[in-house]
PDB file of C-alpha atoms in Angstrom:
ATOM      1  CA  MET Y   1     102.468  57.157  30.861  1.00  0.00           C
ATOM      2  CA  TRP Y   2     102.203  54.400  28.349  1.00  0.00           C
ATOM      3  CA  TYR Y   3     104.424  52.279  30.584  1.00  0.00           C
ATOM      4  CA  LEU Y   4     101.680  52.400  33.208  1.00  0.00           C
ATOM      5  CA  TRP Y   5      99.078  51.212  30.715  1.00  0.00           C
ATOM      6  CA  ILE Y   6     101.309  48.345  29.650  1.00  0.00           C
ATOM      7  CA  ALA Y   7     101.856  47.376  33.280  1.00  0.00           C
ATOM      8  CA  LEU Y   8      98.095  47.420  33.944  1.00  0.00           C
ATOM      9  CA  ILE Y   9      97.399  45.275  30.871  1.00  0.00           C
ATOM     10  CA  VAL Y  10     100.064  42.769  31.922  1.00  0.00           C
ATOM     11  CA  LEU Y  11      98.663  42.734  35.453  1.00  0.00           C
ATOM     12  CA  PHE Y  12      95.112  42.043  34.260  1.00  0.00           C
ATOM     13  CA  ALA Y  13      96.375  39.328  31.883  1.00  0.00           C
ATOM     14  CA  MET Y  14      98.291  37.626  34.695  1.00  0.00           C
ATOM     15  CA  ALA Y  15      95.237  37.828  36.966  1.00  0.00           C
ATOM     16  CA  PHE Y  16      93.061  36.345  34.239  1.00  0.00           C
ATOM     17  CA  LEU Y  17      95.511  33.476  33.749  1.00  0.00           C
ATOM     18  CA  ALA Y  18      95.928  32.927  37.487  1.00  0.00           C
ATOM     19  CA  VAL Y  19      92.247  32.599  38.375  1.00  0.00           C
ATOM     20  CA  LYS Y  20      90.569  29.271  37.532  1.00  0.00           C
ATOM     21  CA  VAL Y  21      87.092  27.994  38.355  1.00  0.00           C
ATOM     22  CA  VAL Y  22      86.477  24.320  39.108  1.00  0.00           C
ATOM     23  CA  LYS Y  23      82.836  23.318  38.655  1.00  0.00           C
ATOM     24  CA  GLN Y  24      80.780  21.391  41.172  1.00  0.00           C
ATOM     25  CA  TYR Y  25      81.070  18.085  39.284  1.00  0.00           C
ATOM     26  CA  GLU Y  26      84.810  18.461  38.676  1.00  0.00           C
ATOM     27  CA  GLN Y  27      88.115  18.189  40.458  1.00  0.00           C
ATOM     28  CA  GLY Y  28      91.296  19.929  39.352  1.00  0.00           C
ATOM     29  CA  VAL Y  29      94.690  18.216  39.330  1.00  0.00           C
ATOM     30  CA  LEU Y  30      97.313  20.929  39.811  1.00  0.00           C
ATOM     31  CA  PHE Y  31     100.757  20.444  38.259  1.00  0.00           C
ATOM     32  CA  ARG Y  32     103.633  22.754  39.160  1.00  0.00           C
ATOM     33  CA  LEU Y  33     106.650  22.434  36.910  1.00  0.00           C
ATOM     34  CA  GLY Y  34     105.364  19.001  35.820  1.00  0.00           C
ATOM     35  CA  LYS Y  35     104.755  17.645  39.319  1.00  0.00           C
ATOM     36  CA  VAL Y  36     101.396  17.049  40.985  1.00  0.00           C
ATOM     37  CA  ILE Y  37     101.174  19.211  44.064  1.00  0.00           C
ATOM     38  CA  ALA Y  38      97.446  19.176  44.894  1.00  0.00           C
ATOM     39  CA  VAL Y  39      93.926  18.225  43.875  1.00  0.00           C
ATOM     40  CA  ARG Y  40      91.615  21.212  43.885  1.00  0.00           C
ATOM     41  CA  LYS Y  41      87.950  20.899  44.857  1.00  0.00           C
ATOM     42  CA  ALA Y  42      85.075  22.814  43.316  1.00  0.00           C
ATOM     43  CA  GLY Y  43      85.318  26.573  43.546  1.00  0.00           C
ATOM     44  CA  LEU Y  44      87.749  29.373  42.775  1.00  0.00           C
ATOM     45  CA  THR Y  45      91.412  28.363  42.430  1.00  0.00           C
ATOM     46  CA  VAL Y  46      94.456  30.617  42.002  1.00  0.00           C
ATOM     47  CA  ILE Y  47      97.503  29.281  40.163  1.00  0.00           C
ATOM     48  CA  ILE Y  48     100.845  30.713  39.091  1.00  0.00           C
ATOM     49  CA  PRO Y  49     100.668  31.487  35.370  1.00  0.00           C
ATOM     50  CA  PHE Y  50     103.191  29.720  33.122  1.00  0.00           C
ATOM     51  CA  VAL Y  51     104.319  27.647  36.095  1.00  0.00           C
ATOM     52  CA  ASP Y  52     101.163  25.772  37.149  1.00  0.00           C
ATOM     53  CA  VAL Y  53      98.850  23.722  34.947  1.00  0.00           C
ATOM     54  CA  LEU Y  54      95.354  22.772  36.125  1.00  0.00           C
ATOM     55  CA  ASN Y  55      93.715  19.697  34.562  1.00  0.00           C
ATOM     56  CA  ARG Y  56      89.993  19.518  35.215  1.00  0.00           C
ATOM     57  CA  VAL Y  57      88.537  16.013  35.614  1.00  0.00           C
ATOM     58  CA  SER Y  58      84.772  15.333  35.484  1.00  0.00           C
ATOM     59  CA  LEU Y  59      83.410  13.097  38.260  1.00  0.00           C
ATOM     60  CA  ARG Y  60      80.027  12.511  36.634  1.00  0.00           C
ATOM     61  CA  ILE Y  61      78.911   9.042  35.528  1.00  0.00           C
ATOM     62  CA  VAL Y  62      79.820   8.418  31.908  1.00  0.00           C
ATOM     63  CA  THR Y  63      77.634   6.310  29.597  1.00  0.00           C
ATOM     64  CA  MET Y  64      79.837   4.279  27.283  1.00  0.00           C
ATOM     65  CA  PRO Y  65      78.288   2.094  24.546  1.00  0.00           C
ATOM     66  CA  ILE Y  66      80.261  -1.055  23.769  1.00  0.00           C
ATOM     67  CA  GLN Y  67      80.018  -1.655  20.043  1.00  0.00           C
ATOM     68  CA  SER Y  68      78.744  -4.980  18.705  1.00  0.00           C
ATOM     69  CA  GLN Y  69      81.276  -7.793  18.973  1.00  0.00           C
ATOM     70  CA  GLY Y  70      81.319 -10.960  16.873  1.00  0.00           C
ATOM     71  CA  ILE Y  71      81.665 -13.741  19.460  1.00  0.00           C
ATOM     72  CA  ILE Y  72      81.734 -17.546  19.232  1.00  0.00           C
ATOM     73  CA  THR Y  73      80.047 -19.097  22.254  1.00  0.00           C
ATOM     74  CA  ARG Y  74      81.259 -22.194  24.059  1.00  0.00           C
ATOM     75  CA  ASP Y  75      78.950 -24.398  21.958  1.00  0.00           C
ATOM     76  CA  ASN Y  76      80.393 -22.911  18.723  1.00  0.00           C
ATOM     77  CA  VAL Y  77      77.528 -20.558  17.812  1.00  0.00           C
ATOM     78  CA  SER Y  78      78.436 -17.213  16.264  1.00  0.00           C
ATOM     79  CA  VAL Y  79      76.562 -14.260  17.801  1.00  0.00           C
ATOM     80  CA  ASP Y  80      76.880 -10.472  17.720  1.00  0.00           C
ATOM     81  CA  VAL Y  81      76.634  -8.929  21.187  1.00  0.00           C
ATOM     82  CA  SER Y  82      76.549  -5.257  22.096  1.00  0.00           C
ATOM     83  CA  ALA Y  83      76.437  -3.738  25.565  1.00  0.00           C
ATOM     84  CA  VAL Y  84      76.563  -0.510  27.512  1.00  0.00           C
ATOM     85  CA  ALA Y  85      78.760   0.370  30.487  1.00  0.00           C
ATOM     86  CA  TYR Y  86      78.523   3.112  33.103  1.00  0.00           C
ATOM     87  CA  TYR Y  87      81.607   4.330  34.959  1.00  0.00           C
ATOM     88  CA  ARG Y  88      82.802   7.296  36.986  1.00  0.00           C
ATOM     89  CA  ILE Y  89      86.169   8.633  38.060  1.00  0.00           C
ATOM     90  CA  VAL Y  90      86.697   8.392  41.825  1.00  0.00           C
ATOM     91  CA  ASP Y  91      90.364   9.403  41.937  1.00  0.00           C
ATOM     92  CA  ALA Y  92      91.127  12.372  39.722  1.00  0.00           C
ATOM     93  CA  GLU Y  93      94.891  12.187  40.235  1.00  0.00           C
ATOM     94  CA  LYS Y  94      95.163   8.548  39.167  1.00  0.00           C
ATOM     95  CA  SER Y  95      92.945   9.100  36.114  1.00  0.00           C
ATOM     96  CA  VAL Y  96      95.361  11.789  34.884  1.00  0.00           C
ATOM     97  CA  VAL Y  97      98.709  10.347  35.944  1.00  0.00           C
ATOM     98  CA  ALA Y  98      98.235   6.565  35.641  1.00  0.00           C
ATOM     99  CA  ILE Y  99      96.840   6.413  32.106  1.00  0.00           C
ATOM    100  CA  GLU Y 100      96.402   8.517  29.005  1.00  0.00           C
ATOM    101  CA  HIS Y 101      92.878   8.936  27.583  1.00  0.00           C
ATOM    102  CA  VAL Y 102      91.097   6.972  30.272  1.00  0.00           C
ATOM    103  CA  GLY Y 103      87.797   6.822  28.329  1.00  0.00           C
ATOM    104  CA  THR Y 104      89.408   5.211  25.293  1.00  0.00           C
ATOM    105  CA  ALA Y 105      91.237   2.716  27.491  1.00  0.00           C
ATOM    106  CA  ILE Y 106      88.052   1.667  29.282  1.00  0.00           C
ATOM    107  CA  ASN Y 107      86.230   1.266  25.966  1.00  0.00           C
ATOM    108  CA  GLN Y 108      88.923  -1.033  24.590  1.00  0.00           C
ATOM    109  CA  ILE Y 109      89.173  -3.203  27.680  1.00  0.00           C
ATOM    110  CA  ALA Y 110      85.383  -3.401  27.874  1.00  0.00           C
ATOM    111  CA  GLN Y 111      85.249  -4.833  24.332  1.00  0.00           C
ATOM    112  CA  THR Y 112      87.851  -7.504  25.057  1.00  0.00           C
ATOM    113  CA  THR Y 113      86.188  -8.391  28.371  1.00  0.00           C
ATOM    114  CA  LEU Y 114      82.813  -8.728  26.659  1.00  0.00           C
ATOM    115  CA  ARG Y 115      84.250 -11.194  24.124  1.00  0.00           C
ATOM    116  CA  LYS Y 116      86.045 -13.134  26.831  1.00  0.00           C
ATOM    117  CA  VAL Y 117      83.104 -13.528  29.207  1.00  0.00           C
ATOM    118  CA  VAL Y 118      80.426 -14.303  26.594  1.00  0.00           C
ATOM    119  CA  GLY Y 119      82.760 -16.795  24.903  1.00  0.00           C
ATOM    120  CA  GLN Y 120      82.866 -18.824  28.131  1.00  0.00           C
ATOM    121  CA  HIS Y 121      79.094 -19.439  28.066  1.00  0.00           C
ATOM    122  CA  THR Y 122      76.827 -21.468  25.811  1.00  0.00           C
ATOM    123  CA  LEU Y 123      74.144 -19.804  23.708  1.00  0.00           C
ATOM    124  CA  ASP Y 124      71.355 -20.810  26.094  1.00  0.00           C
ATOM    125  CA  GLU Y 125      73.289 -19.380  29.045  1.00  0.00           C
ATOM    126  CA  THR Y 126      73.965 -16.152  27.139  1.00  0.00           C
ATOM    127  CA  LEU Y 127      70.250 -15.697  26.439  1.00  0.00           C
ATOM    128  CA  SER Y 128      68.912 -16.742  29.852  1.00  0.00           C
ATOM    129  CA  GLU Y 129      71.640 -15.710  32.318  1.00  0.00           C
ATOM    130  CA  THR Y 130      72.371 -12.159  31.225  1.00  0.00           C
ATOM    131  CA  ASP Y 131      72.333 -10.910  34.820  1.00  0.00           C
ATOM    132  CA  ARG Y 132      75.205 -13.205  35.783  1.00  0.00           C
ATOM    133  CA  ILE Y 133      77.164 -12.252  32.650  1.00  0.00           C
ATOM    134  CA  ASN Y 134      76.660  -8.556  33.432  1.00  0.00           C
ATOM    135  CA  VAL Y 135      78.030  -9.051  36.941  1.00  0.00           C
ATOM    136  CA  ASP Y 136      81.037 -11.007  35.642  1.00  0.00           C
ATOM    137  CA  ILE Y 137      81.921  -8.273  33.127  1.00  0.00           C
ATOM    138  CA  LYS Y 138      81.531  -5.533  35.759  1.00  0.00           C
ATOM    139  CA  THR Y 139      83.749  -7.415  38.224  1.00  0.00           C
ATOM    140  CA  ILE Y 140      86.544  -7.873  35.684  1.00  0.00           C
ATOM    141  CA  LEU Y 141      86.368  -4.230  34.592  1.00  0.00           C
ATOM    142  CA  ASP Y 142      86.403  -3.033  38.198  1.00  0.00           C
ATOM    143  CA  ILE Y 143      89.611  -4.961  38.894  1.00  0.00           C
ATOM    144  CA  ALA Y 144      91.288  -3.747  35.692  1.00  0.00           C
ATOM    145  CA  THR Y 145      90.367  -0.072  36.150  1.00  0.00           C
ATOM    146  CA  GLU Y 146      90.967   0.218  39.889  1.00  0.00           C
ATOM    147  CA  ASP Y 147      94.542   1.459  39.337  1.00  0.00           C
ATOM    148  CA  TRP Y 148      93.203   4.139  36.984  1.00  0.00           C
ATOM    149  CA  GLY Y 149      90.989   5.692  39.645  1.00  0.00           C
ATOM    150  CA  VAL Y 150      87.841   4.537  37.829  1.00  0.00           C
ATOM    151  CA  GLN Y 151      84.818   2.704  39.216  1.00  0.00           C
ATOM    152  CA  VAL Y 152      82.512   0.773  36.868  1.00  0.00           C
ATOM    153  CA  THR Y 153      79.003   1.123  38.273  1.00  0.00           C
ATOM    154  CA  LEU Y 154      76.987  -0.969  35.828  1.00  0.00           C
ATOM    155  CA  VAL Y 155      77.288  -3.142  32.705  1.00  0.00           C
ATOM    156  CA  GLU Y 156      74.279  -4.355  30.703  1.00  0.00           C
ATOM    157  CA  LEU Y 157      74.072  -6.521  27.595  1.00  0.00           C
ATOM    158  CA  LYS Y 158      72.017  -4.446  25.168  1.00  0.00           C
ATOM    159  CA  ASP Y 159      71.460  -6.618  22.092  1.00  0.00           C
ATOM    160  CA  ILE Y 160      72.198 -10.203  21.019  1.00  0.00           C
ATOM    161  CA  GLN Y 161      71.963 -10.913  17.286  1.00  0.00           C
ATOM    162  CA  LEU Y 162      71.620 -14.563  16.212  1.00  0.00           C
ATOM    163  CA  PRO Y 163      72.205 -16.113  12.759  1.00  0.00           C
ATOM    164  CA  GLU Y 164      69.050 -16.727  10.709  1.00  0.00           C
ATOM    165  CA  SER Y 165      69.615 -20.500  10.740  1.00  0.00           C
ATOM    166  CA  MET Y 166      69.795 -20.466  14.542  1.00  0.00           C
ATOM    167  CA  LYS Y 167      66.618 -18.374  14.744  1.00  0.00           C
ATOM    168  CA  ARG Y 168      64.763 -20.943  12.620  1.00  0.00           C
ATOM    169  CA  ALA Y 169      66.111 -23.825  14.723  1.00  0.00           C
ATOM    170  CA  MET Y 170      65.029 -22.094  17.938  1.00  0.00           C
ATOM    171  CA  ALA Y 171      61.592 -21.418  16.450  1.00  0.00           C
ATOM    172  CA  ARG Y 172      61.185 -25.104  15.617  1.00  0.00           C
ATOM    173  CA  GLN Y 173      62.311 -26.046  19.108  1.00  0.00           C
ATOM    174  CA  ALA Y 174      59.818 -23.650  20.697  1.00  0.00           C
ATOM    175  CA  GLU Y 175      57.020 -24.993  18.468  1.00  0.00           C
ATOM    176  CA  ALA Y 176      57.852 -28.588  19.422  1.00  0.00           C
ATOM    177  CA  GLU Y 177      57.880 -27.584  23.087  1.00  0.00           C
ATOM    178  CA  ARG Y 178      54.425 -25.991  22.771  1.00  0.00           C
ATOM    179  CA  GLU Y 179      53.074 -29.094  21.012  1.00  0.00           C
ATOM    180  CA  LYS Y 180      54.469 -31.281  23.784  1.00  0.00           C
ATOM    181  CA  ARG Y 181      52.748 -29.175  26.445  1.00  0.00           C
ATOM    182  CA  ALA Y 182      49.490 -29.228  24.461  1.00  0.00           C
ATOM    183  CA  LYS Y 183      49.553 -33.027  24.227  1.00  0.00           C
ATOM    184  CA  ILE Y 184      50.321 -33.372  27.921  1.00  0.00           C
ATOM    185  CA  ILE Y 185      47.457 -31.034  28.834  1.00  0.00           C
ATOM    186  CA  ALA Y 186      45.080 -32.929  26.519  1.00  0.00           C
ATOM    187  CA  ALA Y 187      46.126 -36.262  28.071  1.00  0.00           C
ATOM    188  CA  GLU Y 188      45.597 -34.878  31.564  1.00  0.00           C
ATOM    189  CA  GLY Y 189      42.137 -33.693  30.505  1.00  0.00           C
ATOM    190  CA  GLU Y 190      41.276 -37.146  29.153  1.00  0.00           C
ATOM    191  CA  ALA Y 191      42.441 -38.719  32.400  1.00  0.00           C
ATOM    192  CA  LEU Y 192      40.275 -36.357  34.461  1.00  0.00           C
ATOM    193  CA  ALA Y 193      37.284 -36.948  32.170  1.00  0.00           C
ATOM    194  CA  ALA Y 194      37.711 -40.730  32.420  1.00  0.00           C
ATOM    195  CA  ASP Y 195      37.898 -40.497  36.192  1.00  0.00           C
ATOM    196  CA  ALA Y 196      34.729 -38.386  36.299  1.00  0.00           C
ATOM    197  CA  LEU Y 197      32.905 -40.815  33.968  1.00  0.00           C
ATOM    198  CA  GLY Y 198      33.966 -43.723  36.164  1.00  0.00           C
ATOM    199  CA  THR Y 199      32.548 -41.972  39.216  1.00  0.00           C
ATOM    200  CA  ALA Y 200      29.306 -41.221  37.346  1.00  0.00           C
ATOM    201  CA  ALA Y 201      29.026 -44.848  36.233  1.00  0.00           C
ATOM    202  CA  ASP Y 202      29.402 -46.066  39.827  1.00  0.00           C
ATOM    203  CA  ILE Y 203      26.621 -43.715  40.928  1.00  0.00           C
ATOM    204  CA  MET Y 204      24.323 -44.887  38.106  1.00  0.00           C
ATOM    205  CA  MET Y 205      24.971 -48.527  38.958  1.00  0.00           C
ATOM    206  CA  ALA Y 206      23.893 -47.823  42.535  1.00  0.00           C
ATOM    207  CA  HIS Y 207      20.854 -45.844  41.346  1.00  0.00           C
ATOM    208  CA  PRO Y 208      19.401 -47.286  38.091  1.00  0.00           C
ATOM    209  CA  LEU Y 209      16.808 -44.530  37.925  1.00  0.00           C
ATOM    210  CA  ALA Y 210      19.607 -42.005  37.441  1.00  0.00           C
ATOM    211  CA  LEU Y 211      20.509 -43.667  34.136  1.00  0.00           C
ATOM    212  CA  GLN Y 212      16.942 -43.371  32.927  1.00  0.00           C
ATOM    213  CA  LEU Y 213      16.834 -39.695  33.892  1.00  0.00           C
ATOM    214  CA  ARG Y 214      20.038 -39.168  31.979  1.00  0.00           C
ATOM    215  CA  ASN Y 215      18.518 -40.866  28.923  1.00  0.00           C
ATOM    216  CA  LEU Y 216      15.481 -38.610  29.115  1.00  0.00           C
ATOM    217  CA  GLN Y 217      17.752 -35.561  29.398  1.00  0.00           C
ATOM    218  CA  THR Y 218      19.546 -36.714  26.251  1.00  0.00           C
ATOM    219  CA  LEU Y 219      16.222 -36.907  24.417  1.00  0.00           C
ATOM    220  CA  VAL Y 220      15.401 -33.360  25.534  1.00  0.00           C
ATOM    221  CA  GLU Y 221      18.741 -32.130  24.196  1.00  0.00           C
ATOM    222  CA  LEU Y 222      18.086 -33.842  20.857  1.00  0.00           C
ATOM    223  CA  GLY Y 223      14.683 -32.235  20.651  1.00  0.00           C
ATOM    224  CA  VAL Y 224      16.118 -28.737  20.936  1.00  0.00           C
ATOM    225  CA  ASP Y 225      17.424 -28.892  17.360  1.00  0.00           C
ATOM    226  CA  LYS Y 226      13.965 -29.971  16.040  1.00  0.00           C
ATOM    227  CA  ASN Y 227      15.293 -33.268  14.747  1.00  0.00           C
ATOM    228  CA  SER Y 228      12.789 -35.472  12.953  1.00  0.00           C
ATOM    229  CA  THR Y 229      14.531 -38.639  14.120  1.00  0.00           C
ATOM    230  CA  VAL Y 230      14.538 -39.647  17.754  1.00  0.00           C
ATOM    231  CA  VAL Y 231      16.891 -42.354  18.931  1.00  0.00           C
ATOM    232  CA  PHE Y 232      15.882 -44.366  21.990  1.00  0.00           C
ATOM    233  CA  PRO Y 233      18.748 -46.000  23.840  1.00  0.00           C
ATOM    234  CA  ALA Y 234      18.452 -49.775  24.258  1.00  0.00           C
ATOM    235  CA  PRO Y 235      18.285 -49.631  28.094  1.00  0.00           C
ATOM    236  CA  LEU Y 236      15.330 -47.251  27.807  1.00  0.00           C
ATOM    237  CA  MET Y 237      13.459 -49.622  25.444  1.00  0.00           C
ATOM    238  CA  SER Y 238      13.960 -52.578  27.761  1.00  0.00           C
ATOM    239  CA  THR Y 239      12.760 -50.480  30.654  1.00  0.00           C
ATOM    240  CA  ILE Y 240       9.621 -49.510  28.743  1.00  0.00           C
ATOM    241  CA  GLY Y 241       8.970 -53.189  28.010  1.00  0.00           C
ATOM    242  CA  GLU Y 242       9.446 -54.143  31.632  1.00  0.00           C
ATOM    243  CA  LEU Y 243       7.154 -51.320  32.648  1.00  0.00           C
ATOM    244  CA  GLY Y 244       4.437 -52.574  30.217  1.00  0.00           C
ATOM    245  CA  SER Y 245       4.717 -56.148  31.581  1.00  0.00           C
ATOM    246  CA  PHE Y 246       4.461 -54.817  35.106  1.00  0.00           C
ATOM    247  CA  LEU Y 247       1.282 -52.849  34.276  1.00  0.00           C
ATOM    248  CA  ALA Y 248      -0.258 -55.887  32.564  1.00  0.00           C
ATOM    249  CA  ARG Y 249       0.392 -58.061  35.587  1.00  0.00           C
ATOM    250  CA  GLU Y 250      -1.057 -55.451  37.866  1.00  0.00           C
ATOM    251  CA  SER Y 251      -4.211 -55.194  35.746  1.00  0.00           C
ATOM    252  CA  ALA Y 252      -4.666 -58.970  35.652  1.00  0.00           C
ATOM    253  CA  ALA Y 253      -4.167 -59.261  39.375  1.00  0.00           C
ATOM    254  CA  ALA Y 254      -6.784 -56.589  39.989  1.00  0.00           C
ATOM    255  CA  ALA Y 255      -9.320 -58.423  37.795  1.00  0.00           C
ATOM    256  CA  THR Y 256      -8.748 -61.885  39.363  1.00  0.00           C
ATOM    257  CA  PRO Y 257     -11.334 -63.070  41.911  1.00  0.00           C
ATOM    258  CA  PRO Y 258     -10.024 -63.695  45.353  1.00  0.00           C
ATOM    259  CA  GLY Y 259      -8.581 -67.153  45.825  1.00  0.00           C
ATOM    260  CA  MET Y 260      -7.802 -67.845  42.150  1.00  0.00           C
ATOM    261  CA  PRO Y 261      -4.233 -69.026  41.733  1.00  0.00           C
ATOM    262  CA  LEU Y 262      -1.817 -67.025  39.543  1.00  0.00           C
ATOM    263  CA  ILE Y 263       0.935 -68.226  37.259  1.00  0.00           C
ATOM    264  CA  ASN Y 264       3.573 -65.535  36.573  1.00  0.00           C
ATOM    265  CA  GLY Y 265       1.024 -62.942  37.640  1.00  0.00           C
ATOM    266  CA  VAL Y 266      -1.641 -64.260  35.168  1.00  0.00           C
ATOM    267  CA  PRO Y 267      -4.855 -65.913  36.514  1.00  0.00           C
ATOM    268  CA  MET Y 268      -4.911 -69.662  35.976  1.00  0.00           C
ATOM    269  CA  THR Y 269      -7.913 -70.770  33.840  1.00  0.00           C
ATOM    270  CA  PRO Y 270      -9.800 -73.776  35.309  1.00  0.00           C
ATOM    271  CA  THR Y 271      -9.877 -76.942  33.176  1.00  0.00           C
ATOM    272  CA  SER Y 272     -12.565 -79.597  33.002  1.00  0.00           C
TER     273      SER Y 272
END
């Protein structure tokens, strides 16, 4: 009787070892006596215990940080650059057979590729053309990992650390650039103001009364602050004098009898 129980226990143990489950995001590479015979899809898989070996391979996208690398750019500036890469396995059989520890291999080649690509660019290009550098790194990694059944989906530079001396130099450069733009804007403003003043002067020359109105407006603006001193522009004083002479001539002409000759608007006094 105990032989039957032993047989049942052995049978259940063999069944337990023979039944494998491959998850939805996995594929199983089935080895039989050391040779690949099939790639199993997701679901229930039956193998021969002690003869078959099933290696499960995840097909999900893997996020792999690339640790900071000390790199000398093409213009001999030392920078520390870190990045992040995203890859996925597209051929489960190649990822198991072609290389051992595919994740470690991709990490190592990603570090060397990062140093190589960034070292071919100047500092300004590294800071301003990160998109192009990302594409270059991804392309190189794709070519290198194609035989491993791996596809690199994305590479992004994450952080670029500059030396303190370079940060100060860049700050001075940015400050000088802002000062240059400020001076250019101020000069353009002066040019526009001069052009507007020239146009206003032409209008006032064509209409002398406009200048007098502007002088009066200036006096009104001075009076707003309750100043005790009022400054009359010289053109306004001459105009007031001319206006007084004109009124005097008009008064004299009105008081002159008809027929009396005038000299400069003043009646001529008869002499004996």
